[in-house]
Coordinates of C-alpha atoms in Angstrom, one line a residue:
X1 CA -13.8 -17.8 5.5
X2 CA -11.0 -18.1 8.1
X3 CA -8.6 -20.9 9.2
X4 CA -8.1 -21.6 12.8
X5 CA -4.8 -21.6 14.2
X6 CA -3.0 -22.6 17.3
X7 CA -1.7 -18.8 19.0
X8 CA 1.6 -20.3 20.9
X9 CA 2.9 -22.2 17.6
X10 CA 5.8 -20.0 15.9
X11 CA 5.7 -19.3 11.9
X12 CA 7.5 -20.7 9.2
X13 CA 8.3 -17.5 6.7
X14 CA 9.7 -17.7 3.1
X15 CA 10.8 -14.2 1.2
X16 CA 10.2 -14.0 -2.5
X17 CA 12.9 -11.4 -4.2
X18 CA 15.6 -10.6 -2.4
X19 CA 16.5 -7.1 -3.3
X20 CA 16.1 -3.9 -1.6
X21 CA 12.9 -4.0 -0.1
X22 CA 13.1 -7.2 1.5
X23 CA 16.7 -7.2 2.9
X24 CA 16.0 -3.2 4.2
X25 CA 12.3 -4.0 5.5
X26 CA 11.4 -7.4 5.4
X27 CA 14.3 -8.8 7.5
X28 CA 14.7 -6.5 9.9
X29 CA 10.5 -6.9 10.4
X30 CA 11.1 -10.8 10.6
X31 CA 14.1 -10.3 12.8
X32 CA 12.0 -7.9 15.3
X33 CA 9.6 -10.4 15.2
X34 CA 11.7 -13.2 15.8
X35 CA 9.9 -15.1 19.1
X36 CA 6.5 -15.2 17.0
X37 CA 8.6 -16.5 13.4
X38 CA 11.2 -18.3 11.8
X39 CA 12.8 -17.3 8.5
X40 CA 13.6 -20.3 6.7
X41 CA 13.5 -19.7 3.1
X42 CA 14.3 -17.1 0.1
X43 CA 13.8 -17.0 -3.5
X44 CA 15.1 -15.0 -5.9
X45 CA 16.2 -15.9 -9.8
X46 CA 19.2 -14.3 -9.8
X47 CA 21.6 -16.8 -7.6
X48 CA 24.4 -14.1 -7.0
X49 CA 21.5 -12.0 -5.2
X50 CA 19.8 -14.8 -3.3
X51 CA 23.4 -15.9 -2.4
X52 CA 24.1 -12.4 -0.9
X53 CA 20.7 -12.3 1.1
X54 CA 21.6 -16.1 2.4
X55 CA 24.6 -14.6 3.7
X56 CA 22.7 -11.4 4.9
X57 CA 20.2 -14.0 6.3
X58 CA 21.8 -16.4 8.0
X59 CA 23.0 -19.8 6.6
X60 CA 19.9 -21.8 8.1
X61 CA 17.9 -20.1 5.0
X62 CA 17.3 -22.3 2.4
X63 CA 17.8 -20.7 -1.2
X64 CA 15.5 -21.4 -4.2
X65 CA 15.9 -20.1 -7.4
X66 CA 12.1 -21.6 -7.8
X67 CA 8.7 -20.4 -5.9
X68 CA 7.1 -23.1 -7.1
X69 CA 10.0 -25.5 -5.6
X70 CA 10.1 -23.8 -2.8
X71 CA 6.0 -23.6 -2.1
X72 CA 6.5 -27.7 -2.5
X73 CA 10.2 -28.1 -0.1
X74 CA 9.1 -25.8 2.4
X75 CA 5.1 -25.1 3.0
X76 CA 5.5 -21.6 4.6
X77 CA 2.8 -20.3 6.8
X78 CA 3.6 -17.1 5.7
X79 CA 4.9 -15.6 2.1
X80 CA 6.4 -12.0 2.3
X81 CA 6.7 -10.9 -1.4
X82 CA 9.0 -8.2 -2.5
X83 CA 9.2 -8.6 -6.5
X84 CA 8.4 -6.8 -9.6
X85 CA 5.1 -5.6 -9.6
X86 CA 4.0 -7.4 -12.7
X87 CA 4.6 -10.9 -10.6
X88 CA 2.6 -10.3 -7.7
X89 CA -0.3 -11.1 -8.7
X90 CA 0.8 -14.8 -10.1
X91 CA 3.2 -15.2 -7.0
X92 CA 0.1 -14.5 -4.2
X93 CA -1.6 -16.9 -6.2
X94 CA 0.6 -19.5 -5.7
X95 CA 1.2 -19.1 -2.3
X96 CA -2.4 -18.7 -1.5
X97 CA -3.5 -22.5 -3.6
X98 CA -0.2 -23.6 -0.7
X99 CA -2.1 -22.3 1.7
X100 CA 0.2 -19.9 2.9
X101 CA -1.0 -16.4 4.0
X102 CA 0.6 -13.5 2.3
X103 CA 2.2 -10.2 2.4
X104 CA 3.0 -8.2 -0.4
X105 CA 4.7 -5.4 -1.7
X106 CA 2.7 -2.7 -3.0
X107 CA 0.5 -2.8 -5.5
X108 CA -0.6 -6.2 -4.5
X109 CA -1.4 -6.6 -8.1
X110 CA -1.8 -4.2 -11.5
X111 CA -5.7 -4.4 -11.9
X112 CA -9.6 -4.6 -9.8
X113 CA -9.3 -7.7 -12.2
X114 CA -6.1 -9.4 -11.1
X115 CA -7.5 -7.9 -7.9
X116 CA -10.4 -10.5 -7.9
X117 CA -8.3 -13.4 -8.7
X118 CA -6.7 -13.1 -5.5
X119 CA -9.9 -12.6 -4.3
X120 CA -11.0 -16.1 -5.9
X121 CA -7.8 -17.8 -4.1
X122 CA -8.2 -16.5 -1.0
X123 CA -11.4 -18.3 -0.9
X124 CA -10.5 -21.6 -2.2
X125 CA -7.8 -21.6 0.3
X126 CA -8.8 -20.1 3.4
X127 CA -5.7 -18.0 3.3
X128 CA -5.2 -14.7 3.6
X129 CA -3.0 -12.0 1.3
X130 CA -2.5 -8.9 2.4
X131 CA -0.8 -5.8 1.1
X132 CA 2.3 -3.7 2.4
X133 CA 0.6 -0.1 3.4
X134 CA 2.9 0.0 6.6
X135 CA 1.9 4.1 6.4
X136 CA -1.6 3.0 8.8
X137 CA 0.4 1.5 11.4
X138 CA 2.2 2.7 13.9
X139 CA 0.9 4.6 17.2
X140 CA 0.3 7.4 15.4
X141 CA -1.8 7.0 12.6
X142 CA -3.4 4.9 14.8
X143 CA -4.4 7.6 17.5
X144 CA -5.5 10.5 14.5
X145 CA -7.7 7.3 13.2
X146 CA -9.2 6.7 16.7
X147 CA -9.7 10.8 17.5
X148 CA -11.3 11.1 14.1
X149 CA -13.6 8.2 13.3
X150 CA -14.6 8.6 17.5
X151 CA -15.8 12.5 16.6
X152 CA -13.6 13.5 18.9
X153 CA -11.9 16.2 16.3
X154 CA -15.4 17.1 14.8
X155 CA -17.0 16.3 11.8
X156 CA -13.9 16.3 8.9
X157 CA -14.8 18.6 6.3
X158 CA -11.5 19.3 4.2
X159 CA -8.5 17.3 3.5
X160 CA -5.1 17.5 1.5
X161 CA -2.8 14.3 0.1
X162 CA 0.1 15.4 -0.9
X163 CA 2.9 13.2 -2.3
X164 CA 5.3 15.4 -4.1
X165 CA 8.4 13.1 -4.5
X166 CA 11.3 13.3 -7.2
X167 CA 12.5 10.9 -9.5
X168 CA 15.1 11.0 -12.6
X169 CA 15.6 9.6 -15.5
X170 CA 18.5 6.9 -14.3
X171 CA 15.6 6.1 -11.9
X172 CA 13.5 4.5 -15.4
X173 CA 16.4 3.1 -17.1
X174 CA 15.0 0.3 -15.3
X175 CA 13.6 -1.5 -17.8
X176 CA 10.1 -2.3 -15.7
X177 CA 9.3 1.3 -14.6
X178 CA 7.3 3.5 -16.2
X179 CA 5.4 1.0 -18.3
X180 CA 1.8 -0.2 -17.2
X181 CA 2.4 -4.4 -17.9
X182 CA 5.1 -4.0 -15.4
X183 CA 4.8 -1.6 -12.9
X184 CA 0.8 -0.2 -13.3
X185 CA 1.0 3.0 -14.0
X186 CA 2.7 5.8 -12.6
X187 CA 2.9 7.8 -9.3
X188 CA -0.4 7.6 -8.4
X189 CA -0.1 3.6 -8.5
X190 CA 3.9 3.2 -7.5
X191 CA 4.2 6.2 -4.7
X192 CA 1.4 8.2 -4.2
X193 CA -0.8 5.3 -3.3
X194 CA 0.8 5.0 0.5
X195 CA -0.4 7.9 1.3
X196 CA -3.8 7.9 0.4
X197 CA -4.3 4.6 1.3
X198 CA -3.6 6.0 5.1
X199 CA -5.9 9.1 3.4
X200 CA -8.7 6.6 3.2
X201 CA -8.1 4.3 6.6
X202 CA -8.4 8.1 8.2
X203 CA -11.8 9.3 6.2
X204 CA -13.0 6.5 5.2
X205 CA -15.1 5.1 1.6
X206 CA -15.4 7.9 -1.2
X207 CA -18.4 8.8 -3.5
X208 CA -16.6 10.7 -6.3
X209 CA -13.6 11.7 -7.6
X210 CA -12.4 13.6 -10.4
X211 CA -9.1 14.1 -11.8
X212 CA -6.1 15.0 -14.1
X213 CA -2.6 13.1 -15.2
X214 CA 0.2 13.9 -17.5
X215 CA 3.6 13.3 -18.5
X216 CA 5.2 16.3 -18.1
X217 CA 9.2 15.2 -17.8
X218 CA 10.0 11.6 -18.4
X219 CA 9.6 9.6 -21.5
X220 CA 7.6 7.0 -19.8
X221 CA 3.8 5.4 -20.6
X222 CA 2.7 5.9 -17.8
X223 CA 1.8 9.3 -16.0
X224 CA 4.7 11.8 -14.2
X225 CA 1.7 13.4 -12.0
X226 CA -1.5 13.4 -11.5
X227 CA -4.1 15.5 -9.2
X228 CA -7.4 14.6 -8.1
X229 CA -10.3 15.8 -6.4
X230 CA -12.5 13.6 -3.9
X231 CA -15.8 14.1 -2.0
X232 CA -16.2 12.0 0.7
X233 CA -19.1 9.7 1.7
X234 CA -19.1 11.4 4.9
X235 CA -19.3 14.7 2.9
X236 CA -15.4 16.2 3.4
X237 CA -13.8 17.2 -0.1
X238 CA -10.3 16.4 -0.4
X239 CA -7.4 17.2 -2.9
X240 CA -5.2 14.5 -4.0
X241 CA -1.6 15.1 -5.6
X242 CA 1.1 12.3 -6.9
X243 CA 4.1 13.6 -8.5
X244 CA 7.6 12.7 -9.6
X245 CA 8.7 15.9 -10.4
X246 CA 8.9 17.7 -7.1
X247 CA 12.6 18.6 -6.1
X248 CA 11.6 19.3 -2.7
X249 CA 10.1 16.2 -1.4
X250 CA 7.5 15.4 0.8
X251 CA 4.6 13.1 2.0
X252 CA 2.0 15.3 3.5
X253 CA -1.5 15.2 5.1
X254 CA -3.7 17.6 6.8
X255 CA -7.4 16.8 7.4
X256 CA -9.7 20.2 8.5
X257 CA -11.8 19.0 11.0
X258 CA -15.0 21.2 12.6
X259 CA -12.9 21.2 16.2
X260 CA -9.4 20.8 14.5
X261 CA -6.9 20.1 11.9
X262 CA -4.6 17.3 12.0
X263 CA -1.5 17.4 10.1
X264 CA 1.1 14.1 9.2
X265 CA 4.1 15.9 7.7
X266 CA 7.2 13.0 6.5
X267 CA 8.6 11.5 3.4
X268 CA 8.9 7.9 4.0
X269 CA 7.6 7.1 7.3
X270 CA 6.1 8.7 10.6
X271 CA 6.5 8.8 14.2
X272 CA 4.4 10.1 16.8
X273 CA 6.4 13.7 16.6
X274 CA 5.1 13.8 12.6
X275 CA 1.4 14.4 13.6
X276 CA 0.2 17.8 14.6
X277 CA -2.8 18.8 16.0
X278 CA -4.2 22.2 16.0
X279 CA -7.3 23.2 18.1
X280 CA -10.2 25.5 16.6
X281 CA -10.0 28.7 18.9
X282 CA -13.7 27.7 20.2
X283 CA -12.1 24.3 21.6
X284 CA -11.0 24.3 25.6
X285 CA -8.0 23.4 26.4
X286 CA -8.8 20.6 28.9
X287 CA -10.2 18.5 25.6
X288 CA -7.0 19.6 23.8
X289 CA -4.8 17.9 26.1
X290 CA -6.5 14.5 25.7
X291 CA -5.4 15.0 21.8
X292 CA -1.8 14.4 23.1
X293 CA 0.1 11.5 21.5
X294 CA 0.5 8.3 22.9
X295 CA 3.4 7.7 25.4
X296 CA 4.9 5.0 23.3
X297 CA 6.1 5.8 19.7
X298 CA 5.7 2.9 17.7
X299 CA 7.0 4.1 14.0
X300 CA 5.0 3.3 10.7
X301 CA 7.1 0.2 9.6
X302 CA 6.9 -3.2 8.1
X303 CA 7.3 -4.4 11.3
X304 CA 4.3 -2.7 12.8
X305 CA 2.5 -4.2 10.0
X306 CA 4.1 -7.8 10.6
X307 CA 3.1 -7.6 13.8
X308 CA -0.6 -7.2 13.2
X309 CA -0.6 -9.9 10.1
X310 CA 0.7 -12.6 13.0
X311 CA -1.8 -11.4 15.5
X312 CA -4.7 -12.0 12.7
X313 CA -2.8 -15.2 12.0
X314 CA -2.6 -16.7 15.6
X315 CA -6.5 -15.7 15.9
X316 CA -7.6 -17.2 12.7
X317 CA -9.3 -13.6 11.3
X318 CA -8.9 -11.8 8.0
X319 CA -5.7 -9.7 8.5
X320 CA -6.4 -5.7 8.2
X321 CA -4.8 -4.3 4.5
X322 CA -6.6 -7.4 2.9
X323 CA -9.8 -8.0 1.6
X324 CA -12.1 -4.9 1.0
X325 CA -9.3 -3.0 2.5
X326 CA -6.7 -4.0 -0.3
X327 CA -9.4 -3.6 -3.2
X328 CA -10.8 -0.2 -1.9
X329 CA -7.3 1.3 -2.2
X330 CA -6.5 -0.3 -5.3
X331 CA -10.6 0.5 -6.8
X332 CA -9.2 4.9 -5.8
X333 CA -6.4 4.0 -7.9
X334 CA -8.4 2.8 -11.2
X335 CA -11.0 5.4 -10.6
X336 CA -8.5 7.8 -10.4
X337 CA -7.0 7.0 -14.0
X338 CA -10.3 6.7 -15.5
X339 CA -11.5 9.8 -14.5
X340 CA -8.5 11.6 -15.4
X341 CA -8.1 9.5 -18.7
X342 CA -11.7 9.9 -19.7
X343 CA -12.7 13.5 -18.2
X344 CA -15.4 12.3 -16.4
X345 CA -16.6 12.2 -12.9
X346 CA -16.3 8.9 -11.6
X347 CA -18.7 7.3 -8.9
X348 CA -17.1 4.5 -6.0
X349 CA -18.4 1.1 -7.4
X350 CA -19.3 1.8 -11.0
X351 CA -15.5 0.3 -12.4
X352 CA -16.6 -3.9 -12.6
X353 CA -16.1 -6.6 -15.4
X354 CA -16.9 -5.0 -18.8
X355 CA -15.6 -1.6 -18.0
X356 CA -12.1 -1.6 -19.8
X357 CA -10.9 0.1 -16.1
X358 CA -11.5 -2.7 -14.7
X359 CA -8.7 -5.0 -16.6
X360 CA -6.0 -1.8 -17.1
X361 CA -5.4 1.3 -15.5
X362 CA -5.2 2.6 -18.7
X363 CA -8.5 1.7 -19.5
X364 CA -7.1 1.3 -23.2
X365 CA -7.4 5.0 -23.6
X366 CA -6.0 5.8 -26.8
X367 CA -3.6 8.3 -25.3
X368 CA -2.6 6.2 -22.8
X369 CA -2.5 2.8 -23.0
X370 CA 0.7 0.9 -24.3
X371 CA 1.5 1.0 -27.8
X372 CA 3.3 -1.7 -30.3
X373 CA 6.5 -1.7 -30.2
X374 CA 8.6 -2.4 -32.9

């Protein structure tokens, strides 16, 4: 279901939490954006906060302590969302039965189930949500996805996802980290998942994955770390790592394909000097040169992202990281938990309703999944 939509009229845009994420990313995304949309409103229930973003923002920015006044004073085309996890999926909701088209914060919500309630919305309203995975944009990952689903690198056959980041324990004093009703899980569902998200725009669906999750440092109920192994549908085999625990911290890639390896090598975003591409010694060097990056370096960014939402949303089409795309990344999450959680292999499409993966990440493993407090 799409909506058509008249391509020369400008955007009406409302934020929804106004901390960090929004006043580092968000803003400057609108802001670089700002011929194609208009930022005219911002929520947050903390009025000291939304006060300081107002000022941030620009005094023609209404302030609502509300979404759902807001949703009723304002009808936004567009709703960026950059909350708790545990509100997103009530918040997309709501701004999808407005018929505003979202974007959201990772994880777009905690669950395949909550998953499918967006799902639900999105159809009744003929909006779209989408999720921020800004890691897929930019020139760069966008060349190494052309030069590898083209066969231009050769058939993939080996792959590494590697995010090996490092957290401490003042970083979980915040009282919604660390605990699956508010935040999902653990690395593999609050830092890990950028990367192979882009892991999966590059290779493309899975068949089976097998893995393994602990808590190794922090008191938390969620996971520290957790490793994974994947075989592609295509046939590559790829190794998966999320951890908090890594002093020396990196986001990494590398795909082994039959005519070369491509490597992405950052921590929090990537330009076009990030990506490496090494030749197989049988390759000539006249097909190595048309490997070369492209003359303009657009970096991975919400604003790369922004700018492809409003580009769906001025052509009336699903917007990419929605849809399948959203529920593919978030279905590699929840397969990932239950097959470290259960110690079984686990197969791309057997988690639906009934399967207690399907409602949780935890799966209501008895090892894992929340216990009474007190």
């Amino acid at each position: 279901m799409s909506v058509s939509r008249p391509s020369s009229a400008r955007r009406r845009a409302a934020v929804v939490g106004t901390g960090a994420i929004v006043s580092g990313s968000h803003l400057p995304a609108l802001r670089a954006h700002a011929d194609r949309v208009d930022l005219v409103a911002a929520v947050d229930v903390d009025q000291g906060r939304l006060d300081a973003f107002r000022e941030l923002a620009g005094e023609d920015v209404a302030g609502y302590t509300s979404m759902g006044d807001m949703l009723d004073a304002v009808r936004p085309d567009l709703v960026l969302i950059g909350t708790p996890p545990a509100l997103h999926r009530e918040q997309t909701v709501a701004a999808l039965k407005a018929g505003a088209w979202v974007l959201c914060e990772k994880p777009l919500c905690l669950s395949l189930a909550e998953y499918d309630d967006i799902a639900a919305a999105e159809e009744a309203s003929g909006a779209y949500a989408a999720v921020v995975f800004q890691h897929r944009y930019g020139s760069g990952a966008e060349h190494a996805r052309r030069l590898i689903t083209s066969g231009e690198l050769g058939t993939p056959l080996v792959a590494h996802c590697q995010t090996t980041w490092h957290r401490d324990a003042a970083y979980y004093a915040v009282p919604w980290r660390g605990r699956w009703a508010t935040e999902g899980g653990g690395p593999t569902m609050g830092h890990g998942i950028h990367q192979y998200d882009l892991l999966l725009h590059l290779l493309g669906p899975w068949e089976e994955i097998r893995a393994m999750a602990a808590r190794l440092v922090h008191d938390t109920e969620s996971e520290d770390v957790s490793t994974a192994l994947v075989r592609f549908r295509g046939g590559a085999l790829a190794t998966v790592v999320n951890s908090v625990l890594s002093p020396d911290e990196v986001s990494r890639i590398r795909i082994d394909c039959a005519d070369a390896t491509v490597e992405l090598t950052h921590l929090y975003g990537h330009g076009n000097d990030n990506w490496v591409y090494t030749p197989a010694p049988h390759v000539p060097s006249e097909r190595v040169s048309a490997w070369r990056t492209p003359p303009h370096d657009v970096p991975s960014s919400h604003t790369a992202q922004l700018g492809t939402l409003l580009d769906a949303y001025d052509s009336g089409t699903r917007p990419p990281g929605s849809g399948r795309d959203a529920r593919a990344t978030l279905e590699f999450a929840a397969a990932l938990y239950k097959a470290a959680f259960t110690g079984s292999p686990v197969r791309a499409g057997e988690i639906g309703p009934g399967d207690p993966f399907y409602a949780a990440m935890h799966g209501d493993h008895p090892d894992w999944a929340p216990k009474e407090r007190a």
